[in-house]
């Protein structure tokens, strides 16, 4: 089955530690995205990538980093520089032909 | 830069009623896509309906339909015969070829029994 997979679903980390969220898709989509969602809020774009080995900052990139070494994978690292990392993180992919985003199930990150 | 605005943070309607969610957007592009996504309590994002800007006919999907007014840059979602399972956050979104997908801040919809 084609789809987009985020792992893990829940993640707990101590303050000051870096943590990497996984996102894999087998839809052969060129574009991939990371969004952050705080309780009761909308989606804010962190980073996006439209092609392998290239990515652009979104609206709230500070404290985050990404890589796009393979078309299928777009991992997000939440660094210790991110002041309020506790949030729900959504990964998505899309293709120009269809335009719409396909989403993973999300990762709930809690930093204690 | 493109923007998407949803002016209704929260709405409540009785079951079986019809409800309309508003969305406006701003763009200088002529060809683009518009979407409505639903996010139920499970937080899974579900595509409700999709509209291509070059198509004048409004998209429909069962009880969901849109009123697409290109000149006014308006893209409202109508839910007919609302059901309890329609309770969710609804996001309007815009995308243009070779560019990022932009979301509005969402409308929280409550369907009351």
Tab-separated table of C-alpha atoms in Angstrom, chain A residues 13-109:
chain	number	residue	atom	x	y	z
A	13	UNK	CA	12.891	13.621	25.258
A	14	UNK	CA	14.725	15.468	27.946
A	15	UNK	CA	15.280	19.177	27.552
A	16	UNK	CA	18.549	19.958	25.805
A	17	UNK	CA	18.632	16.796	23.703
A	18	UNK	CA	18.332	16.721	19.946
A	19	UNK	CA	15.693	14.401	18.551
A	20	UNK	CA	14.981	13.204	14.997
A	21	UNK	CA	11.494	12.514	13.664
A	22	UNK	CA	11.200	10.094	10.789
A	23	UNK	CA	9.091	10.553	7.654
A	24	UNK	CA	9.049	8.047	4.775
A	25	UNK	CA	6.821	7.954	1.688
A	26	UNK	CA	6.445	5.410	-1.097
A	27	UNK	CA	4.167	7.544	-3.251
A	28	UNK	CA	7.003	8.671	-5.518
A	29	UNK	CA	6.205	12.282	-4.617
A	30	UNK	CA	8.802	14.939	-5.292
A	31	UNK	CA	7.756	17.396	-2.591
A	32	UNK	CA	7.774	16.794	1.156
A	33	UNK	CA	6.854	19.049	4.070
A	34	UNK	CA	7.075	19.348	7.820
A	35	UNK	CA	4.405	21.189	9.776
A	36	UNK	CA	4.075	21.952	13.444
A	37	UNK	CA	0.675	22.081	15.153
A	38	UNK	CA	0.147	23.422	18.652
A	39	UNK	CA	-3.050	22.649	20.618
A	40	UNK	CA	-6.105	24.141	18.943
A	41	UNK	CA	-3.951	25.837	16.325
A	42	UNK	CA	-3.364	25.609	12.623
A	43	UNK	CA	-0.443	24.148	10.711
A	44	UNK	CA	2.768	26.117	10.578
A	45	UNK	CA	5.348	25.217	7.960
A	46	UNK	CA	8.798	24.343	9.273
A	47	UNK	CA	10.676	23.153	6.169
A	48	UNK	CA	9.819	21.859	2.748
A	49	UNK	CA	11.689	20.132	-0.026
A	50	UNK	CA	10.705	19.962	-3.673
A	51	UNK	CA	13.587	17.826	-4.867
A	52	UNK	CA	16.304	15.583	-3.482
A	53	UNK	CA	19.250	17.402	-1.906
A	54	UNK	CA	17.362	20.676	-1.751
A	55	UNK	CA	15.060	22.202	0.881
A	56	UNK	CA	13.717	25.587	1.927
A	57	UNK	CA	12.873	27.155	5.251
A	58	UNK	CA	9.249	27.656	6.128
A	59	UNK	CA	7.795	30.163	8.545
A	60	UNK	CA	9.247	28.685	11.752
A	61	UNK	CA	12.541	26.995	10.788
A	62	UNK	CA	14.593	28.252	13.733
A	63	UNK	CA	15.707	25.394	15.978
A	64	UNK	CA	14.987	22.736	13.358
A	65	UNK	CA	17.039	21.037	10.660
A	66	UNK	CA	16.217	18.640	7.822
A	67	UNK	CA	17.892	16.561	5.151
A	68	UNK	CA	16.664	15.129	1.849
A	69	UNK	CA	19.221	12.570	0.744
A	70	UNK	CA	16.603	10.253	-0.736
A	71	UNK	CA	13.332	10.982	-2.473
A	72	UNK	CA	11.483	8.749	-0.028
A	73	UNK	CA	12.802	10.232	3.197
A	74	UNK	CA	12.649	13.659	4.861
A	75	UNK	CA	13.743	13.443	8.517
A	76	UNK	CA	13.303	16.404	10.855
A	77	UNK	CA	15.724	17.097	13.704
A	78	UNK	CA	14.477	19.165	16.597
A	79	UNK	CA	17.553	20.709	18.135
A	80	UNK	CA	18.188	22.006	21.615
A	81	UNK	CA	17.953	25.506	20.148
A	82	UNK	CA	14.200	25.124	19.653
A	83	UNK	CA	12.774	26.887	22.702
A	84	UNK	CA	9.321	25.245	22.799
A	85	UNK	CA	9.617	21.903	21.031
A	86	UNK	CA	6.620	20.178	22.613
A	87	UNK	CA	4.056	19.952	19.807
A	88	UNK	CA	2.395	17.715	17.255
A	89	UNK	CA	4.448	17.325	14.071
A	90	UNK	CA	2.950	16.422	10.725
A	91	UNK	CA	4.823	15.304	7.642
A	92	UNK	CA	3.274	15.510	4.187
A	93	UNK	CA	4.144	14.858	0.566
A	94	UNK	CA	2.669	16.054	-2.694
A	95	UNK	CA	3.015	15.972	-6.436
A	96	UNK	CA	2.522	18.820	-8.882
A	97	UNK	CA	0.104	16.729	-10.896
A	98	UNK	CA	-2.410	16.526	-8.067
A	99	UNK	CA	-1.347	19.458	-5.912
A	100	UNK	CA	-2.756	18.197	-2.657
A	101	UNK	CA	-0.795	16.995	0.333
A	102	UNK	CA	-0.915	13.468	1.684
A	103	UNK	CA	-0.249	13.377	5.395
A	104	UNK	CA	1.335	10.986	7.813
A	105	UNK	CA	-0.344	10.219	11.123
A	106	UNK	CA	1.857	12.652	13.016
A	107	UNK	CA	4.334	12.491	15.872
A	108	UNK	CA	3.535	13.889	19.277
A	109	UNK	CA	6.784	15.178	20.777
